[in-house]
Short mmCIF file of C-alpha atoms in Angstrom, two decimals:
data_model
loop_
_atom_site.label_atom_id
_atom_site.label_comp_id
_atom_site.label_asym_id
_atom_site.label_seq_id
_atom_site.Cartn_x
_atom_site.Cartn_y
_atom_site.Cartn_z
CA MET A 1 41.14 27.05 6.17
CA THR A 2 38.00 26.90 8.04
CA MET A 3 34.62 27.08 6.25
CA LYS A 4 32.02 29.49 7.40
CA LEU A 5 29.00 27.70 8.70
CA LEU A 6 25.75 28.53 6.86
CA SER A 7 22.30 28.98 9.01
CA ILE A 8 19.57 26.76 8.24
CA GLY A 9 17.68 29.52 6.28
CA GLN A 10 20.70 30.29 4.09
CA PHE A 11 21.47 26.68 3.34
CA ALA A 12 17.93 26.15 2.59
CA GLN A 13 17.97 28.74 -0.21
CA LEU A 14 21.11 27.38 -1.59
CA VAL A 15 19.67 23.97 -2.21
CA GLY A 16 15.99 24.65 -2.80
CA LEU A 17 14.72 23.09 0.29
CA SER A 18 12.43 24.91 2.93
CA VAL A 19 13.61 25.18 6.70
CA SER A 20 10.83 22.83 7.62
CA ALA A 21 11.86 20.10 5.01
CA LEU A 22 15.59 20.28 6.16
CA ARG A 23 14.41 19.76 9.66
CA PHE A 24 12.37 16.96 8.70
CA TYR A 25 15.34 15.20 6.65
CA ALA A 26 18.02 16.01 9.58
CA ASP A 27 15.58 14.12 12.06
CA SER A 28 15.21 11.15 9.67
CA GLY A 29 19.02 10.89 9.45
CA VAL A 30 19.04 11.73 5.63
CA LEU A 31 20.69 15.18 5.58
CA LEU A 32 22.35 15.90 9.08
CA PRO A 33 23.71 19.62 9.92
CA ALA A 34 27.29 19.85 10.66
CA GLN A 35 26.64 21.45 13.68
CA VAL A 36 23.85 22.19 16.30
CA ASP A 37 24.16 24.91 19.05
CA GLN A 38 23.45 22.96 22.26
CA GLU A 39 22.07 26.14 23.75
CA SER A 40 19.72 27.45 21.31
CA GLY A 41 19.28 24.32 19.03
CA TYR A 42 20.03 26.33 16.04
CA ARG A 43 21.34 24.18 13.28
CA TYR A 44 24.21 25.05 10.75
CA TYR A 45 25.48 23.43 7.42
CA LEU A 46 28.82 23.36 5.59
CA PRO A 47 29.01 24.73 2.17
CA THR A 48 30.50 21.23 1.18
CA GLN A 49 27.16 20.01 2.01
CA ILE A 50 25.48 21.96 -0.88
CA PRO A 51 25.59 19.15 -3.56
CA LEU A 52 23.87 16.70 -1.21
CA GLY A 53 21.47 19.16 -0.18
CA GLN A 54 20.71 19.80 -3.78
CA GLN A 55 20.56 15.84 -4.59
CA VAL A 56 17.82 15.62 -2.00
CA ALA A 57 15.71 18.56 -3.35
CA ALA A 58 15.84 17.17 -6.68
CA LEU A 59 14.61 13.47 -5.31
CA ARG A 60 11.99 15.08 -3.37
CA LYS A 61 10.39 16.58 -6.66
CA LEU A 62 9.97 12.91 -7.55
CA ASP A 63 7.62 12.35 -4.29
CA LEU A 64 9.56 9.07 -3.52
CA PRO A 65 9.26 7.47 -0.34
CA LEU A 66 11.83 8.44 2.34
CA SER A 67 13.16 4.76 2.18
CA ASP A 68 13.87 5.00 -1.42
CA LEU A 69 15.21 8.68 -1.21
CA SER A 70 17.88 7.59 1.29
CA ALA A 71 18.67 4.62 -0.59
CA LEU A 72 19.23 6.51 -3.86
CA LEU A 73 21.81 8.68 -2.13
CA VAL A 74 24.11 5.91 -1.41
CA ALA A 75 23.22 3.37 -4.06
CA ALA A 76 25.29 1.96 -6.77
CA PRO A 77 24.15 2.53 -10.62
CA VAL A 78 22.21 -0.76 -10.80
CA GLN A 79 20.39 -0.31 -7.56
CA VAL A 80 19.57 3.16 -8.60
CA THR A 81 17.72 1.72 -11.82
CA ALA A 82 16.15 -0.63 -9.82
CA ILE A 83 14.81 1.86 -7.19
CA LEU A 84 13.37 4.25 -9.80
CA GLU A 85 11.89 1.70 -11.89
CA ARG A 86 10.03 0.63 -8.96
CA HIS A 87 9.04 4.31 -8.14
CA GLU A 88 7.86 4.48 -11.92
CA ARG A 89 5.36 1.50 -11.55
CA ARG A 90 4.12 3.15 -8.24
CA LEU A 91 3.47 6.41 -10.25
CA LEU A 92 1.91 4.46 -13.00
CA GLU A 93 -0.39 2.79 -10.65
CA GLN A 94 -1.35 6.10 -8.95
CA PHE A 95 -1.92 7.80 -12.24
CA GLU A 96 -4.49 4.91 -13.13
CA ALA A 97 -6.25 5.31 -9.89
CA ARG A 98 -6.71 8.91 -10.57
CA ARG A 99 -7.99 8.24 -14.02
CA GLN A 100 -10.56 6.06 -12.78
CA MET A 101 -11.89 8.74 -10.26
CA LEU A 102 -12.01 11.35 -13.03
CA LEU A 103 -14.04 8.77 -15.20
CA ASP A 104 -16.42 8.22 -12.14
CA VAL A 105 -16.79 11.84 -11.63
CA GLY A 106 -17.89 12.14 -15.19
CA ARG A 107 -20.51 9.44 -14.73
CA VAL A 108 -22.01 11.02 -11.58
CA LEU A 109 -22.11 14.58 -13.60
CA GLU A 110 -24.00 12.76 -16.41
CA GLY A 111 -26.24 10.76 -14.38
CA GLN A 112 -24.89 7.64 -15.23
CA ARG A 113 -23.40 6.30 -11.91
CA ALA A 114 -25.67 3.19 -11.20
CA LEU A 115 -24.60 -0.17 -9.65
CA PRO A 116 -23.47 -2.74 -12.00
CA ALA A 117 -25.45 -5.91 -12.33
CA VAL A 118 -23.90 -9.02 -10.61
CA ASP A 119 -24.41 -12.61 -11.00
CA ALA A 120 -24.23 -13.47 -7.16
CA GLN A 121 -23.51 -16.78 -6.04
CA TYR A 122 -23.93 -18.54 -2.81
CA ARG A 123 -21.59 -21.22 -1.52
CA GLN A 124 -19.67 -22.67 1.73
CA TRP A 125 -16.41 -21.78 2.24
CA PRO A 126 -14.40 -24.83 4.11
CA ALA A 127 -12.56 -24.33 7.40
CA GLN A 128 -9.09 -23.72 6.65
CA GLN A 129 -5.56 -22.83 8.07
CA VAL A 130 -4.14 -19.52 6.49
CA LEU A 131 -0.85 -17.60 7.00
CA SER A 132 -2.05 -14.13 7.63
CA LEU A 133 -0.29 -10.74 7.30
CA THR A 134 -2.04 -7.32 7.79
CA MET A 135 -1.44 -4.44 5.59
CA SER A 136 -2.62 -0.94 5.31
CA ALA A 137 -2.36 1.32 1.89
CA GLU A 138 -3.89 3.98 0.29
CA ALA A 139 -6.07 3.02 -3.07
CA GLU A 140 -3.14 4.53 -5.19
CA THR A 141 -0.44 2.03 -3.45
CA PHE A 142 -3.09 -1.02 -2.67
CA HIS A 143 -2.20 -3.04 -5.45
CA ALA A 144 1.86 -2.97 -4.97
CA SER A 145 1.22 -3.32 -1.26
CA TYR A 146 -0.73 -6.42 -1.69
CA VAL A 147 1.38 -8.05 -4.09
CA HIS A 148 4.33 -7.40 -1.86
CA SER A 149 2.42 -8.77 1.16
CA VAL A 150 1.51 -12.02 -0.90
CA ALA A 151 5.29 -12.48 -1.67
CA GLN A 152 6.13 -12.22 1.80
CA LEU A 153 3.70 -14.97 2.84
CA HIS A 154 4.84 -17.19 0.14
CA GLU A 155 8.53 -16.69 1.34
CA GLN A 156 7.24 -17.55 4.94
CA ALA A 157 5.64 -20.73 3.78
CA GLN A 158 9.01 -21.76 1.92
CA ALA A 159 10.96 -21.01 4.92
CA THR A 160 8.99 -23.06 7.30
CA ASP A 161 8.27 -25.93 4.99
CA VAL A 162 4.71 -25.80 4.98
CA GLN A 163 2.59 -26.69 1.83
CA ILE A 164 0.32 -24.06 0.13
CA THR A 165 -3.08 -25.48 -0.35
CA GLY A 166 -4.72 -22.49 -2.11
CA GLY A 167 -4.63 -19.12 -3.73
CA ASP A 168 -4.12 -15.93 -1.77
CA PHE A 169 -6.97 -13.80 -0.77
CA GLY A 170 -7.80 -10.61 1.01
CA LEU A 171 -10.11 -10.19 3.99
CA TYR A 172 -11.45 -6.60 4.76
CA HIS A 173 -13.08 -6.10 8.16
CA SER A 174 -14.08 -2.73 7.23
CA GLN A 175 -16.81 -1.92 4.56
CA GLU A 176 -15.07 1.52 3.84
CA TYR A 177 -13.58 0.21 0.41
CA PHE A 178 -10.57 2.85 -0.85
CA SER A 179 -11.79 5.54 1.13
CA GLY A 180 -8.42 6.37 3.09
CA PRO A 181 -6.00 3.85 4.06
CA LEU A 182 -7.57 0.32 3.73
CA GLN A 183 -6.79 -2.38 6.48
CA THR A 184 -6.55 -5.79 4.68
CA GLU A 185 -5.69 -9.00 6.22
CA VAL A 186 -3.83 -10.88 3.07
CA CYS A 187 -4.26 -14.63 3.64
CA LEU A 188 -2.32 -17.81 2.16
CA PRO A 189 -3.85 -21.17 2.78
CA VAL A 190 -1.66 -23.91 4.10
CA ASN A 191 -1.72 -27.44 5.54
CA ARG A 192 -0.79 -27.18 9.17
CA VAL A 193 -0.50 -24.62 12.10
CA LEU A 194 2.42 -22.59 12.58
CA THR A 195 3.52 -20.65 15.71
CA GLY A 196 5.59 -17.67 16.65
CA GLN A 197 5.97 -15.90 13.27
CA GLY A 198 6.03 -12.51 14.33
CA ARG A 199 3.88 -10.16 11.94
CA ILE A 200 2.90 -13.43 10.09
CA ARG A 201 0.39 -15.15 11.86
CA CYS A 202 -1.21 -18.57 11.02
CA ILE A 203 -4.91 -18.63 11.96
CA HIS A 204 -7.93 -21.00 11.55
CA LEU A 205 -10.53 -19.78 9.52
CA PRO A 206 -13.86 -21.71 10.48
CA ALA A 207 -16.21 -22.77 7.69
CA VAL A 208 -18.69 -19.91 6.41
CA SER A 209 -21.33 -19.16 3.82
CA VAL A 210 -20.48 -16.46 1.52
CA VAL A 211 -22.24 -14.42 -1.50
CA CYS A 212 -19.75 -13.87 -4.34
CA ALA A 213 -19.48 -12.58 -7.98
CA LEU A 214 -16.91 -12.25 -10.59
CA HIS A 215 -15.56 -8.52 -10.85
CA PRO A 216 -15.38 -7.86 -14.54
CA GLY A 217 -12.93 -4.75 -14.06
CA THR A 218 -9.46 -3.89 -12.48
CA TRP A 219 -9.03 -3.33 -8.63
CA HIS A 220 -9.86 0.49 -9.02
CA THR A 221 -13.62 -0.11 -9.36
CA PHE A 222 -14.13 -2.93 -6.76
CA SER A 223 -16.21 -0.66 -4.88
CA ALA A 224 -19.26 -0.62 -7.35
CA THR A 225 -19.18 -4.47 -7.45
CA PHE A 226 -19.03 -4.74 -3.66
CA GLY A 227 -21.89 -2.32 -3.45
CA ALA A 228 -24.11 -4.07 -5.96
CA LEU A 229 -23.33 -7.65 -4.32
CA TYR A 230 -24.09 -6.13 -0.66
CA LEU A 231 -27.19 -5.00 -2.07
CA ALA A 232 -28.14 -7.99 -3.82
CA ALA A 233 -27.41 -10.24 -0.63
CA SER A 234 -29.10 -7.90 1.69
CA GLN A 235 -32.19 -8.07 -0.47
CA ALA A 236 -32.12 -11.95 -0.42
CA GLY A 237 -32.63 -11.69 3.19
CA HIS A 238 -28.85 -12.13 3.96
CA GLN A 239 -26.47 -10.22 6.43
CA PRO A 240 -23.37 -9.45 4.76
CA GLU A 241 -20.28 -9.06 6.83
CA THR A 242 -16.29 -9.47 6.31
CA SER A 243 -15.75 -9.01 2.64
CA TYR A 244 -13.10 -10.47 0.60
CA THR A 245 -10.97 -10.71 -2.59
CA LEU A 246 -9.87 -13.97 -4.55
CA GLY A 247 -7.83 -14.38 -7.62
CA THR A 248 -9.23 -16.85 -10.13
CA PRO A 249 -8.06 -17.72 -13.58
CA ASP A 250 -11.20 -16.05 -14.87
CA GLY A 251 -10.66 -12.60 -12.85
CA THR A 252 -11.11 -11.49 -9.31
CA GLU A 253 -13.90 -12.80 -7.26
CA LEU A 254 -15.41 -10.54 -4.54
CA GLY A 255 -17.50 -11.71 -1.89
CA PHE A 256 -18.97 -11.38 1.88
CA PHE A 257 -19.11 -13.82 4.59
CA LEU A 258 -22.51 -14.18 5.77
CA ASN A 259 -23.73 -14.03 9.12
#
């Protein structure tokens, strides 16, 4: 017996997704219609697709990235656990970022928002070769994206048999800290130049003077220390340019290259 096709509107009501969401998931290859009218472009679904549609609707409520949502639909149980645990960590990071924003709002309302005191240090960075990977991330996912980029650089170093000569650091060529997607050049010092590595480049950084300070808190409050450090360097007659973050045993070092 041939099943009657459902219009996209009927199917949307039955699975709990909007028509626009169904079009998006169809175009993404996640939930394809059973039939598309070649003349009108109307999309139709089979009743047997209702369980899959309801699964997609349930996963959509978790605010999963499209790649994770697609993977969950076909994943084995052990993979499902790993994907959901990764998403849980992502949500916790987003929650912490929002919590910090609320604390900042409270300080502003109470008139307590002042630049922190910083112990500005001046020194010379030596010239170095680095593996470099550019990433872009919102504040809520910045930490996870940075860690993933560093892992990619370590994998590249291991695959090409180069020696890592220092700790990873991030370069920020824009001074818009955590206001919209932040472009970060993640770097890993190595002992020699590589060529033809695709998204991962090997670049030479010349020697440069820097001003820096140890950041006392988490990455959520980088902007406050960056602002205080920029002001201190400017008042000392320097012109701060590219900023950087560098992990140290005592915490995160924040700094600026000086012109």
